[in-house]
Amino acid sequence: MEKIILIVEDDQELNKSLCYALEKEGYLTVPAFSLQEAKSKFEELKVRQMPQLLIQDVNLPDGEGFTFCRWIKKQCEIPVLFLSARDLEEDALKGYDVGAEDYITKPFSMKILLRKISLILNRSQTEEKKIYDDGNLYIDWERARIMVGKAECMVTPTEFRLLKILAENKGKLLTYDILLEQLWDCDGQFVDKHTLAVNINRLRKKIEDTEHKYISNVYGMGYQWVG
Protein backbone atom coordinates (compact mmCIF):
# COMPACT_ATOMS: atom_id res chain seq x y z
CA MET A 1 0.00 0.00 0.00
CA GLU A 2 1.35 3.44 -0.93
CA LYS A 3 1.99 5.87 1.90
CA ILE A 4 0.08 9.03 1.05
CA ILE A 5 1.08 12.35 2.61
CA LEU A 6 -1.18 15.40 2.36
CA ILE A 7 0.91 18.60 2.41
CA VAL A 8 -0.89 21.84 3.31
CA GLU A 9 1.54 24.70 2.71
CA ASP A 10 0.76 27.97 0.90
CA ASP A 11 4.41 28.70 0.04
CA GLN A 12 4.48 27.13 -3.43
CA GLU A 13 8.26 26.69 -3.57
CA LEU A 14 8.38 25.02 -0.16
CA ASN A 15 5.39 22.83 -1.00
CA LYS A 16 7.10 21.77 -4.22
CA SER A 17 10.37 21.06 -2.38
CA LEU A 18 8.59 18.94 0.22
CA CYS A 19 6.80 16.95 -2.47
CA TYR A 20 10.05 16.38 -4.34
CA ALA A 21 11.98 15.23 -1.25
CA LEU A 22 9.19 12.95 -0.05
CA GLU A 23 8.58 11.38 -3.45
CA LYS A 24 12.32 10.58 -3.68
CA GLU A 25 11.80 8.59 -0.47
CA GLY A 26 8.95 6.64 -2.09
CA TYR A 27 5.96 8.49 -0.63
CA LEU A 28 2.96 9.65 -2.66
CA THR A 29 2.34 13.36 -2.01
CA VAL A 30 -0.82 15.41 -2.42
CA PRO A 31 -0.23 19.19 -2.24
CA ALA A 32 -2.76 21.76 -1.07
CA PHE A 33 -2.26 25.52 -0.67
CA SER A 34 -5.23 26.52 1.51
CA LEU A 35 -7.57 25.04 4.10
CA GLN A 36 -10.43 24.86 1.62
CA GLU A 37 -8.30 23.02 -0.92
CA ALA A 38 -6.96 20.72 1.80
CA LYS A 39 -10.49 19.73 2.85
CA SER A 40 -11.45 19.07 -0.75
CA LYS A 41 -8.32 16.96 -1.35
CA PHE A 42 -8.92 15.03 1.88
CA GLU A 43 -12.52 14.24 0.92
CA GLU A 44 -11.31 12.94 -2.45
CA LEU A 45 -8.58 10.84 -0.84
CA LYS A 46 -10.73 9.15 1.78
CA VAL A 47 -12.97 7.68 -0.92
CA ARG A 48 -9.96 5.79 -2.34
CA GLN A 49 -7.36 5.57 0.43
CA MET A 50 -6.96 7.58 3.61
CA PRO A 51 -3.69 9.57 3.77
CA GLN A 52 -1.16 8.22 6.27
CA LEU A 53 0.17 11.64 7.33
CA LEU A 54 -0.77 15.31 7.23
CA ILE A 55 2.03 17.90 7.06
CA GLN A 56 0.74 21.44 7.44
CA ASP A 57 1.60 25.05 8.08
CA VAL A 58 -0.14 27.09 10.77
CA ASN A 59 -0.57 30.35 8.85
CA LEU A 60 -2.67 29.73 5.75
CA PRO A 61 -4.52 32.19 3.45
CA ASP A 62 -7.98 31.22 4.70
CA GLY A 63 -7.34 30.41 8.36
CA GLU A 64 -5.16 28.71 10.95
CA GLY A 65 -3.80 25.20 10.56
CA PHE A 66 -4.87 24.44 14.13
CA THR A 67 -8.49 24.57 12.95
CA PHE A 68 -7.83 22.12 10.15
CA CYS A 69 -5.98 19.77 12.51
CA ARG A 70 -9.03 19.66 14.81
CA TRP A 71 -11.28 18.99 11.81
CA ILE A 72 -9.02 16.18 10.55
CA LYS A 73 -8.87 14.54 13.97
CA LYS A 74 -12.68 14.40 14.02
CA GLN A 75 -12.66 12.57 10.68
CA CYS A 76 -10.01 9.96 11.48
CA GLU A 77 -6.90 9.39 13.55
CA ILE A 78 -4.11 10.17 11.10
CA PRO A 79 -0.88 11.69 12.45
CA VAL A 80 -0.32 15.41 11.96
CA LEU A 81 3.03 17.22 11.74
CA PHE A 82 3.16 21.02 11.85
CA LEU A 83 5.77 23.03 9.92
CA SER A 84 5.58 26.65 10.94
CA ALA A 85 7.52 29.90 11.17
CA ARG A 86 5.63 30.59 14.40
CA ASP A 87 8.26 29.63 16.94
CA LEU A 88 6.65 30.77 20.18
CA GLU A 89 6.31 28.16 22.88
CA GLU A 90 2.54 28.71 23.12
CA ASP A 91 2.13 27.99 19.40
CA ALA A 92 3.98 24.68 19.68
CA LEU A 93 1.97 23.74 22.77
CA LYS A 94 -1.27 24.60 20.95
CA GLY A 95 -0.17 22.32 18.10
CA TYR A 96 0.26 19.42 20.51
CA ASP A 97 -3.02 20.29 22.26
CA VAL A 98 -5.00 19.93 19.00
CA GLY A 99 -3.49 16.49 18.41
CA ALA A 100 -0.25 16.94 16.44
CA GLU A 101 2.49 14.33 16.73
CA ASP A 102 5.21 16.93 16.22
CA TYR A 103 5.73 20.66 15.73
CA ILE A 104 8.78 21.77 13.69
CA THR A 105 9.76 25.40 13.28
CA LYS A 106 11.08 26.92 10.06
CA PRO A 107 13.79 26.91 8.85
CA PHE A 108 14.33 23.19 9.30
CA SER A 109 16.64 20.41 8.18
CA MET A 110 15.10 18.27 5.43
CA LYS A 111 17.09 15.25 6.63
CA ILE A 112 15.73 15.58 10.16
CA LEU A 113 12.21 16.13 8.81
CA LEU A 114 12.44 12.95 6.72
CA ARG A 115 13.67 10.98 9.73
CA LYS A 116 10.82 12.29 11.89
CA ILE A 117 8.30 11.38 9.18
CA SER A 118 9.72 7.87 8.95
CA LEU A 119 9.45 7.42 12.73
CA ILE A 120 5.89 8.77 12.85
CA LEU A 121 4.72 6.52 10.01
CA ASN A 122 6.41 3.43 11.46
CA ARG A 123 4.78 4.07 14.82
CA SER A 124 1.43 4.74 13.15
CA GLN A 125 1.68 1.52 11.12
CA THR A 126 2.14 -0.48 14.33
CA GLU A 127 -0.91 1.19 15.86
CA GLU A 128 -2.98 0.64 12.69
CA LYS A 129 -2.79 -3.11 13.22
CA LYS A 130 -4.86 -2.62 16.36
CA ILE A 131 -7.34 -0.16 14.81
CA TYR A 132 -9.30 -0.02 11.56
CA ASP A 133 -10.59 3.45 10.75
CA ASP A 134 -11.66 4.76 7.35
CA GLY A 135 -13.64 7.72 8.63
CA ASN A 136 -16.93 5.80 8.60
CA LEU A 137 -16.17 2.37 10.06
CA TYR A 138 -14.06 2.24 13.22
CA ILE A 139 -12.93 -1.08 14.70
CA ASP A 140 -10.78 -1.52 17.80
CA TRP A 141 -9.63 -5.13 17.40
CA GLU A 142 -8.26 -5.44 20.95
CA ARG A 143 -11.41 -4.13 22.64
CA ALA A 144 -13.82 -5.67 20.11
CA ARG A 145 -15.47 -2.27 19.71
CA ILE A 146 -17.13 -1.20 16.46
CA MET A 147 -18.49 2.22 15.50
CA VAL A 148 -20.38 3.01 12.30
CA GLY A 149 -20.43 6.76 11.84
CA LYS A 150 -20.88 7.97 15.41
CA ALA A 151 -23.03 5.03 16.53
CA GLU A 152 -21.95 1.92 18.42
CA CYS A 153 -22.42 -1.26 16.39
CA MET A 154 -23.10 -4.53 18.19
CA VAL A 155 -22.03 -7.78 16.54
CA THR A 156 -21.94 -11.42 17.59
CA PRO A 157 -18.60 -13.18 18.29
CA THR A 158 -18.90 -15.05 14.99
CA GLU A 159 -19.60 -11.83 13.08
CA PHE A 160 -16.64 -10.13 14.75
CA ARG A 161 -14.30 -13.00 13.88
CA LEU A 162 -15.59 -12.96 10.30
CA LEU A 163 -15.06 -9.20 10.11
CA LYS A 164 -11.47 -9.55 11.33
CA ILE A 165 -10.62 -12.34 8.87
CA LEU A 166 -11.99 -10.34 5.94
CA ALA A 167 -10.45 -6.98 6.91
CA GLU A 168 -7.01 -8.52 7.50
CA ASN A 169 -7.10 -9.93 3.96
CA LYS A 170 -8.20 -6.82 2.08
CA GLY A 171 -8.43 -7.41 -1.66
CA LYS A 172 -7.96 -11.17 -1.39
CA LEU A 173 -10.65 -13.63 -2.40
CA LEU A 174 -11.41 -15.80 0.62
CA THR A 175 -13.13 -18.97 -0.54
CA TYR A 176 -15.98 -20.57 1.35
CA ASP A 177 -13.66 -23.36 2.48
CA ILE A 178 -11.06 -20.95 3.88
CA LEU A 179 -13.66 -18.98 5.83
CA LEU A 180 -15.43 -22.08 7.13
CA GLU A 181 -12.16 -23.58 8.30
CA GLN A 182 -11.15 -20.42 10.18
CA LEU A 183 -14.56 -19.98 11.78
CA TRP A 184 -14.54 -23.63 12.85
CA ASP A 185 -11.13 -23.22 14.45
CA CYS A 186 -12.29 -20.13 16.30
CA ASP A 187 -15.62 -21.22 17.74
CA GLY A 188 -15.28 -24.99 17.87
CA GLN A 189 -18.80 -25.16 16.45
CA PHE A 190 -20.07 -26.48 13.16
CA VAL A 191 -20.50 -23.71 10.57
CA ASP A 192 -21.82 -24.58 7.14
CA LYS A 193 -22.07 -22.54 3.95
CA HIS A 194 -25.62 -21.43 4.72
CA THR A 195 -24.67 -20.23 8.21
CA LEU A 196 -21.71 -18.37 6.72
CA ALA A 197 -24.00 -16.59 4.24
CA VAL A 198 -26.42 -15.64 7.02
CA ASN A 199 -23.59 -14.14 9.11
CA ILE A 200 -22.20 -12.25 6.11
CA ASN A 201 -25.62 -10.78 5.31
CA ARG A 202 -26.22 -9.74 8.91
CA LEU A 203 -22.77 -8.15 9.08
CA ARG A 204 -23.29 -6.23 5.86
CA LYS A 205 -26.60 -4.83 7.11
CA LYS A 206 -24.83 -3.58 10.23
CA ILE A 207 -21.77 -1.93 8.68
CA GLU A 208 -22.77 -1.03 5.11
CA ASP A 209 -25.00 1.61 3.55
CA THR A 210 -25.51 2.99 0.06
CA GLU A 211 -22.24 4.96 0.20
CA HIS A 212 -20.04 2.47 2.04
CA LYS A 213 -19.52 -1.07 0.78
CA TYR A 214 -17.05 -3.39 2.50
CA ILE A 215 -17.82 -7.00 1.58
CA SER A 216 -18.14 -8.27 -1.97
CA ASN A 217 -19.75 -11.62 -2.80
CA VAL A 218 -17.77 -13.38 -5.53
CA TYR A 219 -20.53 -15.63 -6.79
CA GLY A 220 -19.88 -19.33 -6.40
CA MET A 221 -16.43 -18.78 -4.88
CA GLY A 222 -16.41 -16.76 -1.66
CA TYR A 223 -16.11 -13.24 -0.28
CA GLN A 224 -13.71 -10.33 -0.54
CA TRP A 225 -13.08 -7.25 1.63
CA VAL A 226 -13.22 -4.19 -0.60
CA GLY A 227 -13.42 -1.47 2.08
mmCIF file of C-alpha atoms in Angstrom:
data_model
loop_
_atom_site.group_PDB
_atom_site.id
_atom_site.type_symbol
_atom_site.label_atom_id
_atom_site.label_comp_id
_atom_site.label_asym_id
_atom_site.label_seq_id
_atom_site.Cartn_x
_atom_site.Cartn_y
_atom_site.Cartn_z
ATOM 1 C CA MET A 1 0.000 0.000 0.000
ATOM 2 C CA GLU A 2 1.345 3.439 -0.934
ATOM 3 C CA LYS A 3 1.987 5.867 1.897
ATOM 4 C CA ILE A 4 0.083 9.026 1.047
ATOM 5 C CA ILE A 5 1.078 12.347 2.608
ATOM 6 C CA LEU A 6 -1.177 15.397 2.363
ATOM 7 C CA ILE A 7 0.909 18.600 2.414
ATOM 8 C CA VAL A 8 -0.890 21.842 3.307
ATOM 9 C CA GLU A 9 1.536 24.701 2.706
ATOM 10 C CA ASP A 10 0.763 27.970 0.898
ATOM 11 C CA ASP A 11 4.406 28.696 0.035
ATOM 12 C CA GLN A 12 4.476 27.131 -3.427
ATOM 13 C CA GLU A 13 8.258 26.689 -3.569
ATOM 14 C CA LEU A 14 8.377 25.023 -0.156
ATOM 15 C CA ASN A 15 5.391 22.828 -1.001
ATOM 16 C CA LYS A 16 7.096 21.771 -4.221
ATOM 17 C CA SER A 17 10.373 21.061 -2.383
ATOM 18 C CA LEU A 18 8.591 18.943 0.216
ATOM 19 C CA CYS A 19 6.797 16.950 -2.474
ATOM 20 C CA TYR A 20 10.047 16.383 -4.343
ATOM 21 C CA ALA A 21 11.984 15.234 -1.253
ATOM 22 C CA LEU A 22 9.193 12.946 -0.052
ATOM 23 C CA GLU A 23 8.585 11.381 -3.447
ATOM 24 C CA LYS A 24 12.316 10.583 -3.684
ATOM 25 C CA GLU A 25 11.797 8.591 -0.474
ATOM 26 C CA GLY A 26 8.949 6.637 -2.089
ATOM 27 C CA TYR A 27 5.957 8.493 -0.634
ATOM 28 C CA LEU A 28 2.962 9.652 -2.661
ATOM 29 C CA THR A 29 2.344 13.357 -2.009
ATOM 30 C CA VAL A 30 -0.825 15.408 -2.416
ATOM 31 C CA PRO A 31 -0.226 19.188 -2.245
ATOM 32 C CA ALA A 32 -2.763 21.759 -1.067
ATOM 33 C CA PHE A 33 -2.260 25.515 -0.668
ATOM 34 C CA SER A 34 -5.225 26.519 1.514
ATOM 35 C CA LEU A 35 -7.571 25.039 4.101
ATOM 36 C CA GLN A 36 -10.432 24.862 1.621
ATOM 37 C CA GLU A 37 -8.302 23.019 -0.921
ATOM 38 C CA ALA A 38 -6.960 20.717 1.804
ATOM 39 C CA LYS A 39 -10.491 19.732 2.854
ATOM 40 C CA SER A 40 -11.447 19.075 -0.750
ATOM 41 C CA LYS A 41 -8.320 16.960 -1.348
ATOM 42 C CA PHE A 42 -8.916 15.028 1.877
ATOM 43 C CA GLU A 43 -12.518 14.235 0.924
ATOM 44 C CA GLU A 44 -11.313 12.943 -2.454
ATOM 45 C CA LEU A 45 -8.582 10.836 -0.844
ATOM 46 C CA LYS A 46 -10.729 9.148 1.776
ATOM 47 C CA VAL A 47 -12.973 7.675 -0.921
ATOM 48 C CA ARG A 48 -9.957 5.790 -2.339
ATOM 49 C CA GLN A 49 -7.363 5.571 0.428
ATOM 50 C CA MET A 50 -6.955 7.581 3.611
ATOM 51 C CA PRO A 51 -3.687 9.574 3.768
ATOM 52 C CA GLN A 52 -1.163 8.220 6.273
ATOM 53 C CA LEU A 53 0.168 11.636 7.329
ATOM 54 C CA LEU A 54 -0.770 15.312 7.230
ATOM 55 C CA ILE A 55 2.025 17.896 7.060
ATOM 56 C CA GLN A 56 0.743 21.437 7.439
ATOM 57 C CA ASP A 57 1.598 25.046 8.075
ATOM 58 C CA VAL A 58 -0.137 27.093 10.766
ATOM 59 C CA ASN A 59 -0.568 30.350 8.845
ATOM 60 C CA LEU A 60 -2.674 29.727 5.751
ATOM 61 C CA PRO A 61 -4.515 32.189 3.455
ATOM 62 C CA ASP A 62 -7.980 31.216 4.700
ATOM 63 C CA GLY A 63 -7.345 30.408 8.360
ATOM 64 C CA GLU A 64 -5.156 28.713 10.953
ATOM 65 C CA GLY A 65 -3.799 25.204 10.555
ATOM 66 C CA PHE A 66 -4.866 24.443 14.132
ATOM 67 C CA THR A 67 -8.492 24.570 12.954
ATOM 68 C CA PHE A 68 -7.827 22.115 10.152
ATOM 69 C CA CYS A 69 -5.984 19.774 12.506
ATOM 70 C CA ARG A 70 -9.029 19.664 14.813
ATOM 71 C CA TRP A 71 -11.276 18.985 11.814
ATOM 72 C CA ILE A 72 -9.025 16.181 10.549
ATOM 73 C CA LYS A 73 -8.873 14.536 13.970
ATOM 74 C CA LYS A 74 -12.684 14.404 14.024
ATOM 75 C CA GLN A 75 -12.662 12.570 10.680
ATOM 76 C CA CYS A 76 -10.008 9.964 11.482
ATOM 77 C CA GLU A 77 -6.897 9.388 13.545
ATOM 78 C CA ILE A 78 -4.113 10.172 11.098
ATOM 79 C CA PRO A 79 -0.882 11.686 12.448
ATOM 80 C CA VAL A 80 -0.320 15.414 11.960
ATOM 81 C CA LEU A 81 3.026 17.224 11.744
ATOM 82 C CA PHE A 82 3.162 21.021 11.855
ATOM 83 C CA LEU A 83 5.769 23.030 9.924
ATOM 84 C CA SER A 84 5.582 26.654 10.943
ATOM 85 C CA ALA A 85 7.521 29.904 11.170
ATOM 86 C CA ARG A 86 5.634 30.587 14.402
ATOM 87 C CA ASP A 87 8.263 29.626 16.941
ATOM 88 C CA LEU A 88 6.647 30.773 20.178
ATOM 89 C CA GLU A 89 6.309 28.161 22.878
ATOM 90 C CA GLU A 90 2.536 28.706 23.124
ATOM 91 C CA ASP A 91 2.134 27.993 19.402
ATOM 92 C CA ALA A 92 3.983 24.681 19.683
ATOM 93 C CA LEU A 93 1.969 23.744 22.773
ATOM 94 C CA LYS A 94 -1.273 24.597 20.954
ATOM 95 C CA GLY A 95 -0.168 22.324 18.105
ATOM 96 C CA TYR A 96 0.263 19.421 20.510
ATOM 97 C CA ASP A 97 -3.022 20.293 22.258
ATOM 98 C CA VAL A 98 -4.996 19.933 18.996
ATOM 99 C CA GLY A 99 -3.489 16.494 18.411
ATOM 100 C CA ALA A 100 -0.251 16.942 16.444
ATOM 101 C CA GLU A 101 2.489 14.334 16.735
ATOM 102 C CA ASP A 102 5.208 16.932 16.215
ATOM 103 C CA TYR A 103 5.734 20.663 15.727
ATOM 104 C CA ILE A 104 8.781 21.767 13.691
ATOM 105 C CA THR A 105 9.756 25.404 13.275
ATOM 106 C CA LYS A 106 11.077 26.924 10.060
ATOM 107 C CA PRO A 107 13.791 26.914 8.846
ATOM 108 C CA PHE A 108 14.333 23.188 9.299
ATOM 109 C CA SER A 109 16.642 20.406 8.178
ATOM 110 C CA MET A 110 15.099 18.267 5.427
ATOM 111 C CA LYS A 111 17.088 15.250 6.631
ATOM 112 C CA ILE A 112 15.729 15.584 10.155
ATOM 113 C CA LEU A 113 12.214 16.129 8.814
ATOM 114 C CA LEU A 114 12.441 12.953 6.716
ATOM 115 C CA ARG A 115 13.672 10.981 9.728
ATOM 116 C CA LYS A 116 10.816 12.295 11.892
ATOM 117 C CA ILE A 117 8.296 11.384 9.177
ATOM 118 C CA SER A 118 9.718 7.866 8.948
ATOM 119 C CA LEU A 119 9.453 7.416 12.726
ATOM 120 C CA ILE A 120 5.891 8.770 12.845
ATOM 121 C CA LEU A 121 4.721 6.518 10.012
ATOM 122 C CA ASN A 122 6.406 3.425 11.463
ATOM 123 C CA ARG A 123 4.782 4.071 14.818
ATOM 124 C CA SER A 124 1.431 4.736 13.152
ATOM 125 C CA GLN A 125 1.678 1.521 11.119
ATOM 126 C CA THR A 126 2.143 -0.484 14.331
ATOM 127 C CA GLU A 127 -0.915 1.194 15.862
ATOM 128 C CA GLU A 128 -2.982 0.639 12.691
ATOM 129 C CA LYS A 129 -2.786 -3.108 13.221
ATOM 130 C CA LYS A 130 -4.864 -2.618 16.359
ATOM 131 C CA ILE A 131 -7.337 -0.156 14.814
ATOM 132 C CA TYR A 132 -9.303 -0.025 11.561
ATOM 133 C CA ASP A 133 -10.591 3.447 10.755
ATOM 134 C CA ASP A 134 -11.659 4.756 7.354
ATOM 135 C CA GLY A 135 -13.637 7.720 8.626
ATOM 136 C CA ASN A 136 -16.928 5.802 8.601
ATOM 137 C CA LEU A 137 -16.166 2.373 10.059
ATOM 138 C CA TYR A 138 -14.062 2.240 13.224
ATOM 139 C CA ILE A 139 -12.927 -1.084 14.701
ATOM 140 C CA ASP A 140 -10.780 -1.519 17.797
ATOM 141 C CA TRP A 141 -9.627 -5.130 17.399
ATOM 142 C CA GLU A 142 -8.258 -5.435 20.949
ATOM 143 C CA ARG A 143 -11.415 -4.132 22.640
ATOM 144 C CA ALA A 144 -13.816 -5.665 20.106
ATOM 145 C CA ARG A 145 -15.475 -2.273 19.711
ATOM 146 C CA ILE A 146 -17.135 -1.199 16.463
ATOM 147 C CA MET A 147 -18.491 2.221 15.498
ATOM 148 C CA VAL A 148 -20.377 3.007 12.299
ATOM 149 C CA GLY A 149 -20.429 6.758 11.843
ATOM 150 C CA LYS A 150 -20.883 7.966 15.414
ATOM 151 C CA ALA A 151 -23.026 5.028 16.534
ATOM 152 C CA GLU A 152 -21.945 1.923 18.419
ATOM 153 C CA CYS A 153 -22.421 -1.259 16.386
ATOM 154 C CA MET A 154 -23.095 -4.532 18.186
ATOM 155 C CA VAL A 155 -22.035 -7.783 16.540
ATOM 156 C CA THR A 156 -21.937 -11.422 17.594
ATOM 157 C CA PRO A 157 -18.596 -13.181 18.295
ATOM 158 C CA THR A 158 -18.896 -15.054 14.987
ATOM 159 C CA GLU A 159 -19.598 -11.829 13.083
ATOM 160 C CA PHE A 160 -16.640 -10.132 14.746
ATOM 161 C CA ARG A 161 -14.303 -13.004 13.884
ATOM 162 C CA LEU A 162 -15.586 -12.963 10.303
ATOM 163 C CA LEU A 163 -15.056 -9.195 10.112
ATOM 164 C CA LYS A 164 -11.465 -9.552 11.333
ATOM 165 C CA ILE A 165 -10.622 -12.336 8.869
ATOM 166 C CA LEU A 166 -11.986 -10.342 5.943
ATOM 167 C CA ALA A 167 -10.447 -6.979 6.914
ATOM 168 C CA GLU A 168 -7.010 -8.517 7.499
ATOM 169 C CA ASN A 169 -7.099 -9.929 3.960
ATOM 170 C CA LYS A 170 -8.197 -6.823 2.080
ATOM 171 C CA GLY A 171 -8.434 -7.408 -1.662
ATOM 172 C CA LYS A 172 -7.962 -11.170 -1.390
ATOM 173 C CA LEU A 173 -10.646 -13.633 -2.397
ATOM 174 C CA LEU A 174 -11.414 -15.800 0.621
ATOM 175 C CA THR A 175 -13.125 -18.969 -0.542
ATOM 176 C CA TYR A 176 -15.979 -20.566 1.347
ATOM 177 C CA ASP A 177 -13.658 -23.359 2.483
ATOM 178 C CA ILE A 178 -11.057 -20.949 3.880
ATOM 179 C CA LEU A 179 -13.656 -18.984 5.834
ATOM 180 C CA LEU A 180 -15.435 -22.083 7.126
ATOM 181 C CA GLU A 181 -12.162 -23.579 8.296
ATOM 182 C CA GLN A 182 -11.147 -20.424 10.180
ATOM 183 C CA LEU A 183 -14.561 -19.981 11.779
ATOM 184 C CA TRP A 184 -14.543 -23.633 12.854
ATOM 185 C CA ASP A 185 -11.132 -23.219 14.451
ATOM 186 C CA CYS A 186 -12.286 -20.132 16.298
ATOM 187 C CA ASP A 187 -15.619 -21.222 17.738
ATOM 188 C CA GLY A 188 -15.278 -24.988 17.871
ATOM 189 C CA GLN A 189 -18.801 -25.155 16.455
ATOM 190 C CA PHE A 190 -20.074 -26.477 13.157
ATOM 191 C CA VAL A 191 -20.499 -23.706 10.569
ATOM 192 C CA ASP A 192 -21.821 -24.579 7.135
ATOM 193 C CA LYS A 193 -22.069 -22.541 3.950
ATOM 194 C CA HIS A 194 -25.624 -21.427 4.719
ATOM 195 C CA THR A 195 -24.671 -20.232 8.213
ATOM 196 C CA LEU A 196 -21.712 -18.374 6.718
ATOM 197 C CA ALA A 197 -23.996 -16.588 4.235
ATOM 198 C CA VAL A 198 -26.425 -15.637 7.024
ATOM 199 C CA ASN A 199 -23.587 -14.139 9.108
ATOM 200 C CA ILE A 200 -22.200 -12.254 6.109
ATOM 201 C CA ASN A 201 -25.623 -10.779 5.307
ATOM 202 C CA ARG A 202 -26.220 -9.737 8.912
ATOM 203 C CA LEU A 203 -22.769 -8.150 9.084
ATOM 204 C CA ARG A 204 -23.288 -6.230 5.857
ATOM 205 C CA LYS A 205 -26.600 -4.827 7.109
ATOM 206 C CA LYS A 206 -24.833 -3.578 10.233
ATOM 207 C CA ILE A 207 -21.772 -1.930 8.684
ATOM 208 C CA GLU A 208 -22.770 -1.026 5.114
ATOM 209 C CA ASP A 209 -25.003 1.606 3.554
ATOM 210 C CA THR A 210 -25.511 2.989 0.057
ATOM 211 C CA GLU A 211 -22.236 4.959 0.203
ATOM 212 C CA HIS A 212 -20.041 2.472 2.039
ATOM 213 C CA LYS A 213 -19.523 -1.072 0.779
ATOM 214 C CA TYR A 214 -17.053 -3.387 2.504
ATOM 215 C CA ILE A 215 -17.819 -7.002 1.580
ATOM 216 C CA SER A 216 -18.144 -8.272 -1.975
ATOM 217 C CA ASN A 217 -19.753 -11.624 -2.795
ATOM 218 C CA VAL A 218 -17.769 -13.376 -5.525
ATOM 219 C CA TYR A 219 -20.534 -15.626 -6.790
ATOM 220 C CA GLY A 220 -19.883 -19.332 -6.403
ATOM 221 C CA MET A 221 -16.429 -18.777 -4.885
ATOM 222 C CA GLY A 222 -16.414 -16.758 -1.664
ATOM 223 C CA TYR A 223 -16.105 -13.239 -0.276
ATOM 224 C CA GLN A 224 -13.710 -10.331 -0.536
ATOM 225 C CA TRP A 225 -13.078 -7.254 1.633
ATOM 226 C CA VAL A 226 -13.222 -4.186 -0.598
ATOM 227 C CA GLY A 227 -13.421 -1.469 2.081
#
